[in-house]
Amino acid sequence: MSDIMITYAHDFATRWEMEAYIRKDLEAFDAIKDHLIELGMTGAKHGVMFGQKDKHRTIAVLTFKDVESYKKCVEIIEGHDWYDEITKVMRHESYVIDAEVVL
């Protein structure tokens, strides 16, 4: 079975909102990450867009060993109490990993 990748992108109006959200988001993720690993999460990365004037965006990329792991983990992620007090635009996309470049 193929690995699954999910992305969460968040856009913010200001840098202050983005930075405040990052602190809360990483704290919230830390609280559930061990459970996600047990359920089959194989990787997690977080990034901040740079080099774009007046754009404040973060992205999280999570990978899972298979579709079942993905489904179980997304249920935990969507059921978790995330910090929703900061206004943001969120995009969520899921992918089947069809190729990997070996470095």
CSV table of N, CA and C in Angstrom, one decimal:
chain,number,residue,atom,x,y,z
A,1,MET,N,0.8,-1.2,0.0
A,1,MET,CA,0.0,0.0,0.0
A,1,MET,C,0.9,1.3,0.0
A,2,SER,N,0.4,2.3,-0.6
A,2,SER,CA,1.2,3.5,-0.8
A,2,SER,C,1.2,4.4,0.5
A,3,ASP,N,2.3,5.2,0.6
A,3,ASP,CA,2.3,6.2,1.7
A,3,ASP,C,1.4,7.3,1.3
A,4,ILE,N,0.9,8.0,2.3
A,4,ILE,CA,0.0,9.1,2.2
A,4,ILE,C,0.6,10.4,2.7
A,5,MET,N,0.4,11.5,2.1
A,5,MET,CA,0.9,12.8,2.5
A,5,MET,C,-0.3,13.7,2.6
A,6,ILE,N,-0.3,14.5,3.7
A,6,ILE,CA,-1.3,15.6,3.9
A,6,ILE,C,-0.6,16.9,4.1
A,7,THR,N,-1.2,18.0,3.5
A,7,THR,CA,-0.7,19.3,3.8
A,7,THR,C,-1.8,20.2,4.4
A,8,TYR,N,-1.3,21.0,5.3
A,8,TYR,CA,-2.2,22.1,5.9
A,8,TYR,C,-1.5,23.4,5.7
A,9,ALA,N,-2.0,24.3,4.9
A,9,ALA,CA,-1.5,25.6,4.7
A,9,ALA,C,-2.4,26.6,5.4
A,10,HIS,N,-1.7,27.6,6.1
A,10,HIS,CA,-2.5,28.6,6.8
A,10,HIS,C,-2.0,30.0,6.3
A,11,ASP,N,-2.9,30.9,5.9
A,11,ASP,CA,-2.5,32.2,5.6
A,11,ASP,C,-3.0,33.2,6.7
A,12,PHE,N,-2.2,34.2,7.0
A,12,PHE,CA,-2.6,35.1,8.0
A,12,PHE,C,-2.5,36.6,7.5
A,13,ALA,N,-3.2,37.5,8.1
A,13,ALA,CA,-3.2,38.9,7.7
A,13,ALA,C,-1.9,39.6,8.1
A,14,THR,N,-1.4,39.2,9.3
A,14,THR,CA,-0.2,39.8,9.8
A,14,THR,C,0.9,38.8,10.3
A,15,ARG,N,2.1,39.3,10.4
A,15,ARG,CA,3.2,38.4,10.9
A,15,ARG,C,2.9,38.1,12.3
A,16,TRP,N,2.4,39.1,13.1
A,16,TRP,CA,2.1,38.8,14.5
A,16,TRP,C,1.1,37.7,14.7
A,17,GLU,N,0.0,37.7,13.9
A,17,GLU,CA,-1.0,36.6,14.0
A,17,GLU,C,-0.3,35.2,13.6
A,18,MET,N,0.5,35.2,12.6
A,18,MET,CA,1.2,34.0,12.2
A,18,MET,C,2.1,33.5,13.3
A,19,GLU,N,2.9,34.3,13.9
A,19,GLU,CA,3.8,33.9,15.0
A,19,GLU,C,3.1,33.4,16.2
A,20,ALA,N,2.0,34.1,16.6
A,20,ALA,CA,1.2,33.7,17.7
A,20,ALA,C,0.5,32.3,17.4
A,21,TYR,N,0.1,32.1,16.2
A,21,TYR,CA,-0.5,30.9,15.9
A,21,TYR,C,0.5,29.7,15.9
A,22,ILE,N,1.7,30.0,15.3
A,22,ILE,CA,2.7,28.9,15.3
A,22,ILE,C,3.0,28.4,16.7
A,23,ARG,N,3.1,29.3,17.7
A,23,ARG,CA,3.4,28.9,19.0
A,23,ARG,C,2.3,28.0,19.6
A,24,LYS,N,1.0,28.4,19.4
A,24,LYS,CA,-0.1,27.6,19.9
A,24,LYS,C,-0.2,26.3,19.1
A,25,ASP,N,0.0,26.3,17.8
A,25,ASP,CA,-0.2,25.2,16.9
A,25,ASP,C,0.9,24.1,17.2
A,26,LEU,N,2.1,24.5,17.4
A,26,LEU,CA,3.1,23.5,17.8
A,26,LEU,C,2.9,22.9,19.2
A,27,GLU,N,2.4,23.7,20.1
A,27,GLU,CA,2.1,23.2,21.4
A,27,GLU,C,1.0,22.1,21.3
A,28,ALA,N,0.0,22.5,20.5
A,28,ALA,CA,-1.2,21.5,20.4
A,28,ALA,C,-0.7,20.3,19.7
A,29,PHE,N,0.1,20.4,18.6
A,29,PHE,CA,0.6,19.2,17.9
A,29,PHE,C,1.4,18.3,18.8
A,30,ASP,N,2.3,18.9,19.7
A,30,ASP,CA,3.1,18.2,20.6
A,30,ASP,C,2.3,17.3,21.5
A,31,ALA,N,1.1,17.8,21.9
A,31,ALA,CA,0.2,17.1,22.8
A,31,ALA,C,-0.3,15.8,22.2
A,32,ILE,N,-0.4,15.7,20.8
A,32,ILE,CA,-1.0,14.5,20.2
A,32,ILE,C,0.0,13.7,19.3
A,33,LYS,N,1.2,14.2,19.2
A,33,LYS,CA,2.1,13.6,18.2
A,33,LYS,C,2.4,12.1,18.6
A,34,ASP,N,2.6,11.8,19.8
A,34,ASP,CA,3.0,10.4,20.2
A,34,ASP,C,1.8,9.5,19.8
A,35,HIS,N,0.6,9.9,20.0
A,35,HIS,CA,-0.6,9.1,19.6
A,35,HIS,C,-0.6,8.9,18.1
A,36,LEU,N,-0.3,10.0,17.4
A,36,LEU,CA,-0.3,9.9,15.9
A,36,LEU,C,0.8,9.0,15.4
A,37,ILE,N,2.0,9.0,16.1
A,37,ILE,CA,3.0,8.1,15.7
A,37,ILE,C,2.6,6.6,15.9
A,38,GLU,N,1.9,6.4,17.1
A,38,GLU,CA,1.4,5.0,17.3
A,38,GLU,C,0.4,4.6,16.3
A,39,LEU,N,-0.3,5.5,15.7
A,39,LEU,CA,-1.3,5.2,14.7
A,39,LEU,C,-0.8,5.1,13.3
A,40,GLY,N,0.5,5.4,13.1
A,40,GLY,CA,1.1,5.3,11.8
A,40,GLY,C,1.6,6.5,11.1
A,41,MET,N,1.7,7.7,11.8
A,41,MET,CA,2.3,8.8,11.2
A,41,MET,C,3.8,8.6,11.1
A,42,THR,N,4.4,8.8,9.9
A,42,THR,CA,5.8,8.5,9.7
A,42,THR,C,6.6,9.8,9.6
A,43,GLY,N,6.0,10.9,9.5
A,43,GLY,CA,6.8,12.2,9.4
A,43,GLY,C,6.0,13.4,9.6
A,44,ALA,N,6.6,14.5,10.0
A,44,ALA,CA,5.9,15.8,10.2
A,44,ALA,C,6.9,16.9,10.0
A,45,LYS,N,6.6,17.8,9.2
A,45,LYS,CA,7.4,19.0,9.0
A,45,LYS,C,6.6,20.3,9.0
A,46,HIS,N,7.2,21.3,9.4
A,46,HIS,CA,6.4,22.6,9.5
A,46,HIS,C,7.3,23.7,8.9
A,47,GLY,N,6.8,24.5,8.0
A,47,GLY,CA,7.6,25.6,7.4
A,47,GLY,C,6.9,26.9,7.3
A,48,VAL,N,7.7,27.9,7.2
A,48,VAL,CA,7.1,29.3,7.1
A,48,VAL,C,7.6,29.9,5.8
A,49,MET,N,6.7,30.4,5.0
A,49,MET,CA,7.0,31.0,3.7
A,49,MET,C,8.0,32.2,3.9
A,50,PHE,N,9.0,32.3,3.1
A,50,PHE,CA,9.9,33.5,3.2
A,50,PHE,C,10.1,34.0,1.8
A,51,GLY,N,10.6,35.3,1.7
A,51,GLY,CA,10.9,35.9,0.5
A,51,GLY,C,9.7,36.5,-0.3
A,52,GLN,N,8.5,36.5,0.4
A,52,GLN,CA,7.3,37.0,-0.3
A,52,GLN,C,6.8,38.2,0.6
A,53,LYS,N,6.9,39.4,0.0
A,53,LYS,CA,6.5,40.6,0.8
A,53,LYS,C,5.1,40.6,1.1
A,54,ASP,N,4.8,40.8,2.4
A,54,ASP,CA,3.4,40.9,2.9
A,54,ASP,C,2.6,39.7,2.8
A,55,LYS,N,3.2,38.5,2.7
A,55,LYS,CA,2.5,37.2,2.7
A,55,LYS,C,3.0,36.5,4.0
A,56,HIS,N,2.0,36.0,4.7
A,56,HIS,CA,2.3,35.3,6.0
A,56,HIS,C,1.6,34.0,5.9
A,57,ARG,N,2.4,32.9,5.6
A,57,ARG,CA,1.9,31.6,5.4
A,57,ARG,C,2.8,30.6,6.1
A,58,THR,N,2.1,29.6,6.6
A,58,THR,CA,2.8,28.4,7.1
A,58,THR,C,2.2,27.2,6.4
A,59,ILE,N,3.0,26.1,6.5
A,59,ILE,CA,2.6,24.8,5.9
A,59,ILE,C,3.1,23.7,6.8
A,60,ALA,N,2.2,22.7,7.0
A,60,ALA,CA,2.6,21.5,7.7
A,60,ALA,C,2.4,20.4,6.7
A,61,VAL,N,3.4,19.5,6.7
A,61,VAL,CA,3.4,18.3,5.8
A,61,VAL,C,3.5,17.1,6.7
A,62,LEU,N,2.5,16.3,6.7
A,62,LEU,CA,2.5,15.0,7.5
A,62,LEU,C,2.4,13.8,6.6
A,63,THR,N,3.1,12.8,6.9
A,63,THR,CA,3.1,11.5,6.1
A,63,THR,C,2.7,10.4,7.0
A,64,PHE,N,2.0,9.4,6.3
A,64,PHE,CA,1.5,8.3,7.0
A,64,PHE,C,1.8,7.0,6.2
A,65,LYS,N,1.9,5.9,6.9
A,65,LYS,CA,2.4,4.6,6.3
A,65,LYS,C,1.4,4.1,5.3
A,66,ASP,N,0.1,4.3,5.5
A,66,ASP,CA,-0.9,3.8,4.6
A,66,ASP,C,-2.3,4.5,4.8
A,67,VAL,N,-3.3,4.2,4.0
A,67,VAL,CA,-4.6,4.8,4.1
A,67,VAL,C,-5.2,4.7,5.4
A,68,GLU,N,-5.1,3.5,6.0
A,68,GLU,CA,-5.7,3.3,7.3
A,68,GLU,C,-5.1,4.2,8.4
A,69,SER,N,-3.8,4.3,8.4
A,69,SER,CA,-3.1,5.2,9.3
A,69,SER,C,-3.6,6.6,9.1
A,70,TYR,N,-3.6,7.0,7.9
A,70,TYR,CA,-4.1,8.4,7.5
A,70,TYR,C,-5.5,8.6,8.1
A,71,LYS,N,-6.4,7.7,7.9
A,71,LYS,CA,-7.8,7.9,8.3
A,71,LYS,C,-7.8,8.0,9.8
A,72,LYS,N,-7.1,7.2,10.6
A,72,LYS,CA,-7.1,7.2,12.0
A,72,LYS,C,-6.5,8.5,12.5
A,73,CYS,N,-5.4,8.9,11.9
A,73,CYS,CA,-4.7,10.1,12.4
A,73,CYS,C,-5.5,11.4,12.1
A,74,VAL,N,-6.1,11.4,10.9
A,74,VAL,CA,-7.0,12.6,10.6
A,74,VAL,C,-8.1,12.7,11.5
A,75,GLU,N,-8.7,11.6,11.9
A,75,GLU,CA,-9.8,11.6,12.9
A,75,GLU,C,-9.3,12.3,14.2
A,76,ILE,N,-8.1,11.9,14.7
A,76,ILE,CA,-7.5,12.5,15.9
A,76,ILE,C,-7.3,14.0,15.6
A,77,ILE,N,-6.7,14.4,14.5
A,77,ILE,CA,-6.3,15.8,14.2
A,77,ILE,C,-7.6,16.6,14.1
A,78,GLU,N,-8.6,16.1,13.4
A,78,GLU,CA,-9.8,16.9,13.3
A,78,GLU,C,-10.6,17.0,14.6
A,79,GLY,N,-10.4,16.0,15.5
A,79,GLY,CA,-11.1,16.0,16.7
A,79,GLY,C,-10.4,16.8,17.8
A,80,HIS,N,-9.2,17.2,17.6
A,80,HIS,CA,-8.4,17.9,18.6
A,80,HIS,C,-8.8,19.4,18.7
A,81,ASP,N,-8.6,19.9,19.9
A,81,ASP,CA,-9.0,21.3,20.2
A,81,ASP,C,-7.8,22.2,19.8
A,82,TRP,N,-7.9,22.7,18.5
A,82,TRP,CA,-6.8,23.6,18.0
A,82,TRP,C,-7.2,25.0,18.4
A,83,TYR,N,-6.2,25.8,18.4
A,83,TYR,CA,-6.3,27.2,18.7
A,83,TYR,C,-6.9,28.0,17.6
A,84,ASP,N,-8.2,28.3,17.7
A,84,ASP,CA,-9.0,28.9,16.6
A,84,ASP,C,-9.3,30.4,16.8
A,85,GLU,N,-8.7,31.0,17.8
A,85,GLU,CA,-9.0,32.4,18.1
A,85,GLU,C,-8.3,33.3,17.1
A,86,ILE,N,-7.3,32.9,16.4
A,86,ILE,CA,-6.6,33.8,15.4
A,86,ILE,C,-7.2,33.5,14.0
A,87,THR,N,-7.6,34.5,13.4
A,87,THR,CA,-8.2,34.4,12.0
A,87,THR,C,-7.1,34.0,11.0
A,88,LYS,N,-7.5,33.0,10.2
A,88,LYS,CA,-6.6,32.5,9.2
A,88,LYS,C,-7.5,31.8,8.1
A,89,VAL,N,-6.8,31.7,7.0
A,89,VAL,CA,-7.4,30.9,5.9
A,89,VAL,C,-6.6,29.6,5.8
A,90,MET,N,-7.4,28.5,5.9
A,90,MET,CA,-6.7,27.2,5.9
A,90,MET,C,-7.0,26.3,4.6
A,91,ARG,N,-6.0,25.7,4.1
A,91,ARG,CA,-6.2,24.7,3.0
A,91,ARG,C,-5.7,23.4,3.5
A,92,HIS,N,-6.4,22.3,3.1
A,92,HIS,CA,-6.1,21.0,3.5
A,92,HIS,C,-6.1,20.1,2.3
A,93,GLU,N,-5.0,19.5,1.9
A,93,GLU,CA,-5.0,18.6,0.8
A,93,GLU,C,-4.3,17.3,1.1
A,94,SER,N,-4.8,16.2,0.5
A,94,SER,CA,-4.2,14.9,0.7
A,94,SER,C,-3.7,14.3,-0.6
A,95,TYR,N,-2.6,13.6,-0.5
A,95,TYR,CA,-2.0,13.0,-1.7
A,95,TYR,C,-1.5,11.6,-1.4
A,96,VAL,N,-1.5,10.8,-2.4
A,96,VAL,CA,-0.9,9.5,-2.4
A,96,VAL,C,0.5,9.7,-3.0
A,97,ILE,N,1.6,9.3,-2.2
A,97,ILE,CA,2.9,9.5,-2.7
A,97,ILE,C,3.2,8.5,-3.8
A,98,ASP,N,3.4,9.0,-5.0
A,98,ASP,CA,3.6,8.1,-6.2
A,98,ASP,C,5.1,8.0,-6.6
A,99,ALA,N,5.9,8.8,-6.0
A,99,ALA,CA,7.4,8.7,-6.3
A,99,ALA,C,8.2,9.3,-5.2
A,100,GLU,N,9.4,8.9,-5.0
A,100,GLU,CA,10.3,9.5,-4.0
A,100,GLU,C,11.6,9.6,-4.6
A,101,VAL,N,12.2,10.8,-4.6
A,101,VAL,CA,13.6,11.0,-5.1
A,101,VAL,C,14.6,10.6,-4.0
A,102,VAL,N,15.4,9.6,-4.2
A,102,VAL,CA,16.4,9.2,-3.3
A,102,VAL,C,17.6,10.0,-3.5
A,103,LEU,N,18.1,10.7,-2.4
A,103,LEU,CA,19.2,11.5,-2.5
A,103,LEU,C,20.5,10.8,-2.0
